[in-house]
CSV table of C-alpha atoms in Angstrom, one decimal:
chain,number,residue,atom,x,y,z
L,181,MET,CA,84.9,54.7,121.8
L,182,GLN,CA,88.5,55.2,120.7
L,183,PRO,CA,89.9,56.4,117.3
L,184,TRP,CA,91.5,53.7,115.2
L,185,SER,CA,94.9,54.7,113.7
L,186,ASN,CA,97.6,52.2,114.2
L,187,GLU,CA,97.6,49.9,111.2
L,188,ALA,CA,100.8,48.0,112.3
L,189,ALA,CA,99.2,46.9,115.5
L,190,TYR,CA,96.6,45.1,113.5
L,191,GLN,CA,98.7,42.9,111.3
L,192,ARG,CA,97.4,39.3,110.9
L,193,ILE,CA,99.1,36.0,111.3
L,194,GLU,CA,97.4,34.8,108.1
L,195,GLN,CA,99.5,37.3,106.3
L,196,THR,CA,102.7,36.6,108.2
L,197,SER,CA,105.5,34.6,106.5
L,198,THR,CA,106.2,31.1,107.7
L,199,GLU,CA,109.8,32.2,108.4
L,200,MET,CA,108.6,35.0,110.8
L,201,LEU,CA,106.2,32.6,112.6
L,202,SER,CA,109.0,30.1,113.0
L,203,GLU,CA,111.3,32.8,114.4
L,204,MET,CA,108.6,33.9,116.9
L,205,LYS,CA,108.1,30.3,118.1
L,206,GLN,CA,111.9,29.9,118.4
L,207,GLN,CA,112.2,33.0,120.5
L,208,VAL,CA,109.7,31.6,123.0
L,209,SER,CA,111.2,28.1,123.0
L,210,GLN,CA,114.6,29.6,123.8
L,211,SER,CA,113.5,32.0,126.5
L,212,LEU,CA,114.5,31.2,130.1
L,213,TYR,CA,111.1,32.4,131.2
L,214,THR,CA,108.7,30.2,129.1
L,215,GLN,CA,106.4,28.4,131.5
L,216,THR,CA,106.3,24.7,131.8
L,217,PHE,CA,103.1,23.9,133.8
L,218,HIS,CA,101.1,27.1,133.1
L,219,LEU,CA,99.1,27.6,129.9
L,220,GLN,CA,100.8,29.9,127.4
L,221,PRO,CA,100.4,30.2,123.6
L,222,PRO,CA,103.4,29.1,121.4
L,223,PHE,CA,104.1,32.8,120.7
L,224,GLY,CA,102.4,36.1,121.4
L,225,ALA,CA,100.6,37.2,124.5
L,226,ALA,CA,97.7,35.5,126.3
L,227,GLY,CA,94.9,37.8,127.3
L,228,LYS,CA,91.9,37.3,129.6
L,229,PRO,CA,90.2,33.9,129.7
L,230,ASN,CA,87.2,34.0,127.5
L,231,GLY,CA,85.6,30.6,127.4
L,232,MET,CA,86.1,27.6,129.6
L,233,ILE,CA,83.9,24.5,129.8
L,234,PHE,CA,83.7,20.8,130.3
L,235,TYR,CA,81.7,19.3,127.4
L,236,LYS,CA,81.3,15.7,126.2
L,237,GLY,CA,84.4,14.4,128.2
L,238,LYS,CA,86.7,17.2,127.2
L,239,TYR,CA,87.8,20.5,128.7
L,240,TYR,CA,88.1,23.5,126.4
L,241,ILE,CA,90.1,26.4,127.8
L,242,SER,CA,90.2,29.6,125.7
L,243,HIS,CA,91.7,33.1,126.1
L,244,GLU,CA,92.3,36.2,124.1
L,245,TRP,CA,95.5,35.9,122.0
L,246,TYR,CA,97.6,38.8,120.8
L,247,PRO,CA,100.0,37.1,118.3
L,248,PHE,CA,102.2,40.2,118.1
L,249,TYR,CA,102.1,40.9,121.8
L,250,SER,CA,100.5,44.3,121.7
L,251,LYS,CA,97.4,44.5,123.9
L,252,GLN,CA,96.4,47.5,121.8
L,253,GLY,CA,96.6,45.3,118.7
L,254,LEU,CA,94.6,42.6,117.0
L,255,SER,CA,93.4,39.7,119.2
L,256,TYR,CA,92.3,36.2,118.3
L,257,GLY,CA,90.7,33.5,120.4
L,258,TYR,CA,93.1,30.7,121.3
L,259,GLN,CA,91.9,27.3,122.6
L,260,TYR,CA,93.4,24.3,124.4
L,261,GLU,CA,91.9,20.9,124.9
L,262,SER,CA,92.3,18.5,127.7
L,263,SER,CA,90.8,15.3,129.0
L,264,ASP,CA,91.9,15.8,132.6
L,265,LEU,CA,92.6,19.6,133.0
L,266,VAL,CA,96.3,18.8,133.5
L,267,HIS,CA,97.7,17.5,130.2
L,268,PHE,CA,96.9,19.8,127.4
L,269,ASN,CA,97.1,20.0,123.6
L,270,THR,CA,95.8,22.5,121.1
L,271,ASP,CA,92.9,21.2,119.0
L,272,GLY,CA,93.8,23.8,116.3
L,273,SER,CA,90.8,26.0,117.1
L,274,VAL,CA,91.8,29.6,116.7
L,275,LEU,CA,88.8,32.0,116.5
L,276,LYS,CA,89.8,34.5,113.9
L,277,PRO,CA,88.8,38.2,113.8
L,278,ASP,CA,87.4,37.9,110.3
L,279,SER,CA,83.9,39.4,110.3
L,280,GLN,CA,82.6,43.0,110.0
L,281,TYR,CA,82.0,43.2,113.8
L,282,ASP,CA,85.1,41.5,115.1
L,283,ASN,CA,87.8,42.3,112.6
L,284,TYR,CA,89.7,44.3,115.1
L,285,GLY,CA,89.7,41.8,117.9
L,286,ILE,CA,88.1,38.8,119.6
L,287,LYS,CA,87.7,39.8,123.2
L,288,GLY,CA,86.1,38.4,126.4
L,289,GLY,CA,83.3,35.9,126.2
L,290,SER,CA,81.6,32.8,127.6
L,291,THR,CA,81.1,29.2,126.3
L,292,PHE,CA,77.8,27.6,127.2
L,293,VAL,CA,75.5,24.8,126.2
L,294,TYR,CA,72.1,25.4,124.6
L,295,GLN,CA,70.0,22.4,123.3
L,296,ASN,CA,73.0,20.1,123.7
L,297,ASN,CA,75.1,22.3,121.5
L,298,LEU,CA,78.0,24.6,122.3
L,299,HIS,CA,77.7,28.3,121.8
L,300,PHE,CA,80.1,31.2,122.4
L,301,LEU,CA,78.8,34.6,123.3
L,302,TYR,CA,81.7,37.1,123.0
L,303,THR,CA,82.7,40.7,122.5
L,304,GLY,CA,84.1,41.6,119.1
L,305,LEU,CA,85.9,44.8,118.3
L,306,GLY,CA,84.9,46.4,115.0
L,307,LEU,CA,84.5,49.8,113.3
L,308,SER,CA,81.4,51.9,113.8
L,309,ARG,CA,79.9,54.0,111.1
L,310,GLU,CA,82.1,56.9,112.4
L,311,LYS,CA,85.2,54.7,111.9
L,312,LEU,CA,85.7,54.4,115.6
L,313,LEU,CA,86.5,51.1,117.4
L,314,PHE,CA,83.2,49.8,118.9
L,315,PRO,CA,82.5,46.7,121.0
L,316,TYR,CA,79.9,44.4,119.5
L,317,GLN,CA,78.3,41.4,121.3
L,318,LEU,CA,78.4,38.4,119.0
L,319,LEU,CA,77.5,34.7,118.9
L,320,ALA,CA,79.2,31.7,117.4
L,321,PHE,CA,77.8,28.2,117.1
L,322,ILE,CA,80.3,25.5,117.8
L,323,ASN,CA,79.8,22.4,115.6
L,324,ASN,CA,80.8,18.8,116.4
L,325,HIS,CA,84.2,19.3,114.9
L,326,HIS,CA,84.7,22.3,117.2
L,327,GLN,CA,84.6,24.8,114.4
L,328,ALA,CA,82.9,28.1,115.0
L,329,ASN,CA,80.2,29.4,112.8
L,330,LYS,CA,79.4,33.0,113.5
L,331,TYR,CA,75.9,34.5,113.5
L,332,PRO,CA,76.1,37.4,111.0
L,333,LYS,CA,74.8,40.2,113.2
L,334,PRO,CA,75.3,41.4,116.8
L,335,VAL,CA,72.9,39.7,119.2
L,336,VAL,CA,72.8,42.5,121.8
L,337,GLU,CA,71.7,46.0,121.0
L,338,ASN,CA,73.6,49.2,121.9
L,339,PRO,CA,74.2,49.8,125.6
L,340,PRO,CA,71.2,51.1,127.6
L,341,GLU,CA,70.6,54.7,128.6
L,342,ASN,CA,73.2,56.2,130.9
L,343,PHE,CA,75.9,53.7,129.9
L,344,LEU,CA,78.8,54.3,127.6
L,345,PRO,CA,79.5,51.9,124.7
L,346,SER,CA,81.6,49.8,126.9
L,347,LEU,CA,79.8,46.5,127.2
L,348,GLN,CA,82.3,43.6,127.3
L,349,ASP,CA,83.1,40.1,128.5
L,350,PRO,CA,79.7,38.4,128.6
L,351,SER,CA,79.3,35.6,131.1
L,352,VAL,CA,76.4,33.2,130.5
L,353,PHE,CA,74.7,31.0,133.0
L,354,GLU,CA,71.3,29.2,133.3
L,355,LYS,CA,69.0,29.5,136.3
L,356,ASN,CA,65.5,28.1,136.5
L,357,GLY,CA,65.3,27.5,132.8
L,358,GLN,CA,66.3,31.0,131.9
L,359,TYR,CA,69.6,32.1,130.4
L,360,TYR,CA,71.3,35.1,131.8
L,361,ALA,CA,74.3,37.1,130.5
L,362,LEU,CA,76.4,39.5,132.7
L,363,PHE,CA,78.3,42.2,131.0
L,364,GLY,CA,81.0,44.5,132.3
L,365,ALA,CA,80.1,48.1,131.8
L,366,GLN,CA,80.8,51.7,132.5
L,367,THR,CA,78.3,54.5,133.3
L,368,GLU,CA,78.4,57.9,131.8
L,369,GLU,CA,79.7,59.1,135.1
L,370,MET,CA,82.7,56.7,134.6
L,371,GLN,CA,81.7,54.2,137.2
L,372,GLY,CA,81.9,50.4,136.9
L,373,ARG,CA,78.8,48.3,136.8
L,374,ILE,CA,77.6,44.8,135.8
L,375,LEU,CA,74.5,44.7,133.5
L,376,VAL,CA,72.1,41.8,133.4
L,377,TYR,CA,70.5,40.5,130.2
L,378,HIS,CA,68.3,37.4,129.8
L,379,ALA,CA,67.1,35.2,127.0
L,380,ASP,CA,65.1,32.2,126.2
L,381,ASN,CA,67.5,31.4,123.3
L,382,PRO,CA,71.0,32.7,122.4
L,383,LEU,CA,69.7,35.0,119.7
L,384,ASN,CA,67.2,36.9,121.8
L,385,TRP,CA,69.0,38.8,124.6
L,386,GLN,CA,67.0,41.5,126.4
L,387,TYR,CA,68.3,44.1,128.8
L,388,VAL,CA,67.1,43.7,132.4
L,389,LYS,CA,69.0,46.2,134.7
L,390,PRO,CA,72.3,46.7,136.5
L,391,ILE,CA,73.1,44.6,139.5
L,392,LYS,CA,72.7,46.8,142.5
L,393,THR,CA,75.6,46.4,145.0
L,394,GLN,CA,76.8,48.4,147.9
L,395,LEU,CA,79.8,49.5,145.8
L,396,THR,CA,78.8,53.0,144.5
L,397,ASP,CA,82.2,54.4,143.6
L,398,PHE,CA,84.6,51.6,143.0
L,399,GLY,CA,86.6,51.6,139.8
L,400,ASN,CA,85.7,53.3,136.5
L,401,VAL,CA,84.9,50.1,134.6
L,402,TRP,CA,84.2,46.5,135.6
L,403,THR,CA,85.3,43.7,133.4
L,404,SER,CA,85.3,39.9,133.3
L,405,PRO,CA,82.1,39.4,135.4
L,406,ASP,CA,81.2,35.9,136.6
L,407,TYR,CA,78.4,34.5,138.8
L,408,PHE,CA,78.1,31.1,140.5
L,409,ILE,CA,76.5,29.5,143.5
L,410,LEU,CA,78.7,27.8,146.0
L,411,ASN,CA,77.6,26.1,149.3
L,412,GLY,CA,74.4,28.2,149.3
L,413,TYR,CA,76.1,31.5,148.7
L,414,ASP,CA,75.9,33.7,145.6
L,415,ILE,CA,79.3,34.8,144.4
L,416,LEU,CA,79.7,37.8,142.0
L,417,MET,CA,83.2,38.1,140.6
L,418,PHE,CA,84.7,40.8,138.5
L,419,THR,CA,87.8,42.8,137.8
L,420,ALA,CA,87.6,46.5,138.7
L,421,GLN,CA,89.8,48.9,136.6
L,422,HIS,CA,90.7,52.2,138.3
L,423,GLU,CA,91.4,55.5,136.7
L,424,GLU,CA,95.1,55.4,137.5
L,425,GLY,CA,95.4,52.1,135.6
L,426,SER,CA,95.5,49.6,138.5
L,427,THR,CA,93.1,46.6,138.6
L,428,GLN,CA,91.5,44.6,141.4
L,429,ALA,CA,90.2,41.1,140.7
L,430,GLY,CA,87.9,40.0,143.4
L,431,PHE,CA,84.4,38.9,144.5
L,432,LEU,CA,81.3,39.7,146.5
L,433,LEU,CA,79.9,36.9,148.6
L,434,GLY,CA,76.3,37.1,149.7
L,435,HIS,CA,72.8,36.7,148.2
L,436,LEU,CA,71.6,38.0,144.9
L,437,ASP,CA,67.8,38.5,144.6
L,438,PHE,CA,66.8,37.6,141.0
L,439,ASN,CA,63.5,39.5,141.4
L,440,ASN,CA,65.2,42.9,141.6
L,441,PHE,CA,68.9,42.1,141.1
L,442,HIS,CA,69.8,43.6,144.4
L,443,MET,CA,72.8,41.9,146.1
L,444,ASN,CA,73.3,41.8,149.8
L,445,HIS,CA,77.0,41.1,150.3
L,446,GLY,CA,80.1,41.5,152.5
L,447,ASP,CA,83.2,43.5,151.6
L,448,PHE,CA,84.8,43.2,148.1
L,449,LYS,CA,87.7,40.7,148.6
L,450,LEU,CA,90.6,40.1,146.4
L,451,LEU,CA,91.0,36.6,144.9
L,452,ASP,CA,94.8,36.9,144.8
L,453,GLU,CA,96.8,39.4,146.8
L,454,GLY,CA,100.0,39.2,144.8
L,455,PHE,CA,100.9,41.0,141.6
L,456,GLY,CA,99.5,40.8,138.1
L,457,PHE,CA,96.6,38.4,138.7
L,458,THR,CA,93.5,39.5,136.8
L,459,SER,CA,90.4,38.6,134.8
L,460,PRO,CA,89.5,35.3,136.5
L,461,GLN,CA,86.7,33.1,135.3
L,462,THR,CA,85.2,29.9,136.6
L,463,PHE,CA,83.7,26.7,135.1
L,464,VAL,CA,82.4,23.4,136.5
L,465,ASP,CA,84.6,20.3,136.1
L,466,ASN,CA,83.5,16.7,135.5
L,467,THR,CA,82.9,16.1,139.3
L,468,GLY,CA,80.9,19.2,139.9
L,469,GLU,CA,83.7,21.2,141.5
L,470,ILE,CA,83.9,24.9,140.6
L,471,VAL,CA,87.3,25.7,139.1
L,472,LEU,CA,88.9,29.1,138.7
L,473,MET,CA,91.6,30.3,136.3
L,474,GLY,CA,92.9,33.8,135.8
L,475,LEU,CA,95.6,35.7,133.9
L,476,LEU,CA,99.1,36.1,135.3
L,477,GLU,CA,101.1,39.0,133.7
L,478,ALA,CA,104.2,41.0,134.5
L,479,GLN,CA,103.8,44.6,135.7
L,480,GLY,CA,105.3,47.1,133.3
L,481,ASP,CA,108.4,46.7,131.1
L,482,ILE,CA,111.6,45.0,132.4
L,483,GLU,CA,114.9,46.1,131.1
L,484,LEU,CA,116.8,43.5,129.0
L,485,LEU,CA,113.8,41.2,128.7
L,486,ASN,CA,111.9,40.9,125.5
L,487,GLN,CA,108.2,40.4,124.8
L,488,ALA,CA,108.6,36.6,124.7
L,489,ASP,CA,110.2,36.6,128.1
L,490,LEU,CA,107.4,38.7,129.6
L,491,ALA,CA,104.5,36.9,127.8
L,492,PRO,CA,101.5,36.5,130.1
L,493,CYS,CA,100.2,33.0,131.1
L,494,LEU,CA,97.1,31.6,132.8
L,495,SER,CA,97.2,30.7,136.4
L,496,LEU,CA,97.0,27.2,137.8
L,497,PRO,CA,93.5,25.9,137.9
L,498,ARG,CA,92.1,26.4,141.5
L,499,THR,CA,89.2,24.5,143.1
L,500,LEU,CA,86.9,26.8,145.1
L,501,SER,CA,85.0,26.0,148.3
L,502,ILE,CA,83.3,27.9,151.1
L,503,GLU,CA,84.4,27.0,154.6
L,504,GLN,CA,83.1,28.8,157.7
L,505,GLY,CA,81.7,31.6,155.4
L,506,LYS,CA,85.1,32.2,153.7
L,507,LEU,CA,86.2,31.4,150.1
L,508,TYR,CA,89.1,28.9,149.9
L,509,GLN,CA,91.2,28.3,146.8
L,510,ARG,CA,93.2,25.1,146.4
L,511,PRO,CA,95.4,23.9,143.5
L,512,TYR,CA,93.5,21.6,141.2
L,513,LYS,CA,94.1,18.1,142.7
L,514,ALA,CA,94.8,16.4,139.4
L,515,TYR,CA,98.0,18.5,139.1
L,516,GLU,CA,99.5,16.1,141.6
L,517,THR,CA,99.9,13.7,138.6
L,518,LEU,CA,102.7,16.0,137.3
L,519,ARG,CA,104.9,15.3,140.3
L,520,TYR,CA,108.1,13.3,140.2
L,521,ASN,CA,111.4,13.1,142.1
L,522,GLU,CA,109.9,13.6,145.6
L,523,GLU,CA,112.4,14.9,148.2
L,524,THR,CA,111.7,15.5,151.9
L,525,ALA,CA,113.6,17.2,154.7
L,526,LEU,CA,112.7,17.4,158.4
L,527,GLY,CA,114.5,19.5,161.0
L,528,TYR,CA,114.9,22.7,162.9
L,529,ALA,CA,115.7,26.1,161.4
L,530,ASN,CA,117.2,29.0,163.4
L,531,LYS,CA,118.7,32.5,162.7
L,532,PHE,CA,121.5,31.1,160.7
L,533,MET,CA,120.5,31.0,157.0
L,534,ARG,CA,120.5,27.3,155.9
L,535,GLN,CA,120.8,26.1,152.3
L,536,LEU,CA,118.6,23.0,151.8
L,537,HIS,CA,120.6,20.4,150.0
L,538,PRO,CA,120.0,18.9,147.5
L,539,TYR,CA,116.9,21.1,147.3
L,540,GLU,CA,117.1,23.3,144.2
L,541,GLY,CA,115.2,23.9,141.0
L,542,GLU,CA,113.5,26.1,138.5
L,543,GLN,CA,110.1,24.5,138.2
L,544,PHE,CA,108.8,22.7,141.3
L,545,GLU,CA,106.1,22.4,144.0
L,546,MET,CA,107.1,22.9,147.6
L,547,CYS,CA,105.0,22.0,150.6
L,548,ILE,CA,106.2,23.4,153.9
L,549,ASP,CA,104.6,22.1,157.1
L,550,ILE,CA,105.3,24.2,160.3
L,551,LEU,CA,105.2,21.6,163.0
L,552,GLU,CA,106.5,23.6,166.0
L,553,ASN,CA,107.1,27.3,166.0
L,554,GLU,CA,109.1,29.3,168.6
L,555,ALA,CA,110.5,31.8,166.1
L,556,THR,CA,109.5,35.5,165.8
L,557,GLU,CA,109.8,35.4,162.0
L,558,ILE,CA,110.5,32.7,159.6
L,559,TYR,CA,112.2,33.2,156.2
L,560,PHE,CA,112.0,31.1,153.1
L,561,GLU,CA,114.1,32.0,150.1
L,562,LEU,CA,113.4,30.4,146.8
L,563,ARG,CA,115.2,30.7,143.4
L,564,THR,CA,118.2,32.0,145.3
L,565,SER,CA,121.8,32.7,144.1
L,566,ARG,CA,124.6,34.7,145.6
L,567,ASN,CA,122.9,38.0,144.9
L,568,ASN,CA,119.2,37.2,144.3
L,569,ALA,CA,116.2,35.5,146.0
L,570,THR,CA,112.4,35.5,146.1
L,571,LEU,CA,111.6,35.8,149.8
L,572,ILE,CA,108.6,34.6,151.8
L,573,THR,CA,108.4,35.8,155.4
L,574,TYR,CA,106.0,34.8,158.1
L,575,ASN,CA,105.7,36.9,161.3
L,576,THR,CA,104.4,34.8,164.1
L,577,HIS,CA,103.0,37.6,166.2
L,578,SER,CA,101.0,39.4,163.4
L,579,ARG,CA,100.3,36.2,161.4
L,580,LEU,CA,101.4,38.1,158.3
L,581,VAL,CA,102.7,36.2,155.3
L,582,THR,CA,104.8,38.5,153.0
L,583,LEU,CA,106.0,37.9,149.5
L,584,ASP,CA,109.0,40.0,148.7
L,585,CYS,CA,110.2,40.1,145.0
L,586,SER,CA,112.5,43.1,145.4
L,587,GLU,CA,115.6,40.8,145.0
L,588,SER,CA,114.2,38.5,142.4
L,589,GLU,CA,116.6,39.8,139.8
L,590,ALA,CA,114.8,41.5,136.9
L,591,LEU,CA,112.2,44.0,138.2
L,592,PRO,CA,109.6,46.2,136.4
L,593,GLN,CA,110.4,49.8,135.5
L,594,GLY,CA,108.2,52.4,137.0
L,595,ASP,CA,106.1,52.6,140.1
L,596,PHE,CA,105.2,49.0,140.6
L,597,GLY,CA,105.1,47.1,143.9
L,598,THR,CA,107.4,44.3,144.8
L,599,LYS,CA,106.1,43.4,148.3
L,600,CYS,CA,102.7,42.2,149.4
L,601,SER,CA,101.3,40.7,152.6
L,602,VAL,CA,98.2,38.8,153.8
L,603,GLN,CA,97.1,38.3,157.4
L,604,LEU,CA,95.9,34.8,158.3
L,605,ALA,CA,93.0,34.0,160.5
L,606,LYS,CA,95.1,31.5,162.5
L,607,PRO,CA,98.8,30.7,162.8
L,608,LEU,CA,100.5,29.4,159.7
L,609,GLU,CA,100.6,25.7,159.5
L,610,LEU,CA,101.1,25.0,155.7
L,611,LEU,CA,102.5,26.7,152.7
L,612,ARG,CA,102.0,25.2,149.3
L,613,ILE,CA,104.2,26.9,146.7
L,614,PHE,CA,104.3,26.4,142.9
L,615,VAL,CA,107.4,27.9,141.2
L,616,ASP,CA,107.5,27.8,137.4
L,617,SER,CA,110.1,29.4,135.1
L,618,SER,CA,108.7,32.9,135.7
L,619,SER,CA,106.0,32.7,138.3
L,620,ILE,CA,105.3,31.9,141.9
L,621,GLU,CA,101.9,31.0,143.4
L,622,ILE,CA,101.6,30.6,147.2
L,623,PHE,CA,98.6,29.0,148.9
L,624,CYS,CA,98.6,29.7,152.6
L,625,ASN,CA,96.9,27.4,155.2
L,626,ASP,CA,95.4,25.1,152.6
L,627,GLY,CA,94.0,27.9,150.5
L,628,GLU,CA,92.8,30.4,153.0
L,629,ARG,CA,94.8,33.2,151.2
L,630,VAL,CA,96.7,33.2,147.9
L,631,MET,CA,99.5,35.4,146.5
L,632,SER,CA,100.9,35.1,143.0
L,633,SER,CA,103.5,37.0,141.0
L,634,ARG,CA,105.6,36.8,137.9
L,635,ILE,CA,109.3,36.6,138.7
L,636,PHE,CA,112.3,36.6,136.4
L,637,PRO,CA,115.3,35.2,138.2
L,638,ALA,CA,118.7,34.5,136.7
L,639,LYS,CA,119.5,31.1,135.3
L,640,ASP,CA,121.7,30.2,138.3
L,641,SER,CA,119.1,31.2,140.9
L,642,THR,CA,118.0,27.7,141.8
L,643,GLY,CA,118.7,27.4,145.5
L,644,ILE,CA,116.3,27.1,148.5
L,645,ARG,CA,117.2,28.5,151.9
L,646,THR,CA,115.5,29.0,155.3
L,647,ALA,CA,116.2,30.8,158.5
L,648,THR,CA,114.5,32.7,161.4
L,649,GLU,CA,114.8,36.1,162.9
L,650,SER,CA,115.2,34.6,166.4
L,651,GLY,CA,114.1,31.4,168.0
L,652,GLN,CA,113.7,28.2,166.1
L,653,VAL,CA,111.1,26.4,164.1
L,654,TYR,CA,110.6,22.7,163.3
L,655,LEU,CA,109.7,22.2,159.6
L,656,LYS,CA,108.9,19.5,157.2
L,657,PHE,CA,109.8,20.3,153.5
L,658,THR,CA,108.4,18.2,150.7
L,659,LYS,CA,109.5,19.1,147.2
L,660,TYR,CA,108.4,17.7,143.9
L,661,ASN,CA,109.7,18.4,140.4
L,662,LEU,CA,106.8,19.0,138.0
L,663,ASN,CA,106.5,17.8,134.4
L,664,SER,CA,105.5,20.1,131.6
L,665,ILE,CA,101.8,20.0,130.8
L,666,PHE,CA,102.4,19.8,127.0
L,667,ASP,CA,104.3,20.9,124.0
L,668,LEU,CA,102.4,23.6,122.1
L,669,GLU,CA,102.1,23.5,118.4
L,670,LEU,CA,100.1,26.2,116.6
């Protein structure tokens, strides 16, 4: 538990003047870096996804919301509604921190159906008897008007023996007629774990045990757990937070024994090998596909940029599949309906940097097919200007794809990385790249590996260029402009 002391960080939007709210919205609308096809609230900072579901013909996507940007401050629950998971509007549902057990924050949670009605199991932050911030596990019933009615008391008791009061981010699923909830947790030895609870109804959760994995000393707390079955494999997903402050959002793939909750699995693998991707969660769409969304946030502070510029967003929805024992992630297919103004180019690139005309843009999708490759390295520069570029490099010999943001203009202060690489199982054939106002998401070889990052290029950084180190490569470029997913109104 942590002492509570900062009153200013816990100001409420209900007590904020209309003029200030309008000013905050205007700051976002005027920012160069407000996203166009990624979910972001109209002001304030998005936090971890905390409730995503398809229910009665609608998608409901929720996340923590920090109206005044401070992650140490008061958080609400913010929700979007969609009929196709592409075009969004807000249905006005903002879950407020207005009860004894959540009046210092609505945190991670899970939306699920029980007896044909929606329920929301979530972590609320309230004060303990000792006046310390304490995480409580709470339940809200969602009525037909999508209004939340909170159960008056916590539905999960204090953490079990040998665990600190750190239960958080419940994830609910049903298996064989039994409801289970997974909680992120921390042992008294400061090690991350996932705890299992089960129930026959949402008010009666009973502790079972921790999931036993082969990860004995991996992160000091695990958050945002998730479990699902895909192509016969059990997948356990979570974000590991480490003592030095870094996070790793990834998964274990194998088989989970529900008799003893032992999991036989392979190595922990990252879901996204870029920068700032964290807290992913999954849900099932209207066709039965498993869809993943996570949080994309900038690393550290960036000089000359304000809080509105740096505001986190949710990632693109990604469809998951298992192919030859590996997890693949692909952009949600319905996002293709956002495309317009298709432009194509076909030709050879060599060691002379070539500007692709009329290719340029700030928000677009780019598909790059590598048809013939005799080059040692291939370079793709996006959001380029005279002095800046976001660089993607492919080394033919090592099969390494590298994202280099070191020349992307505004960079984080402090010891944060700007370059990351993934090694492909086979030669690169296809890059599918989504560039928004302040982000890039790269899908390699039809979703074999993914890298994402927030980027903050200058207004005039709109060019696209390509070249090789030596040798030539025959390429096909297909570029689409992408429409905005919606105009947000609080």
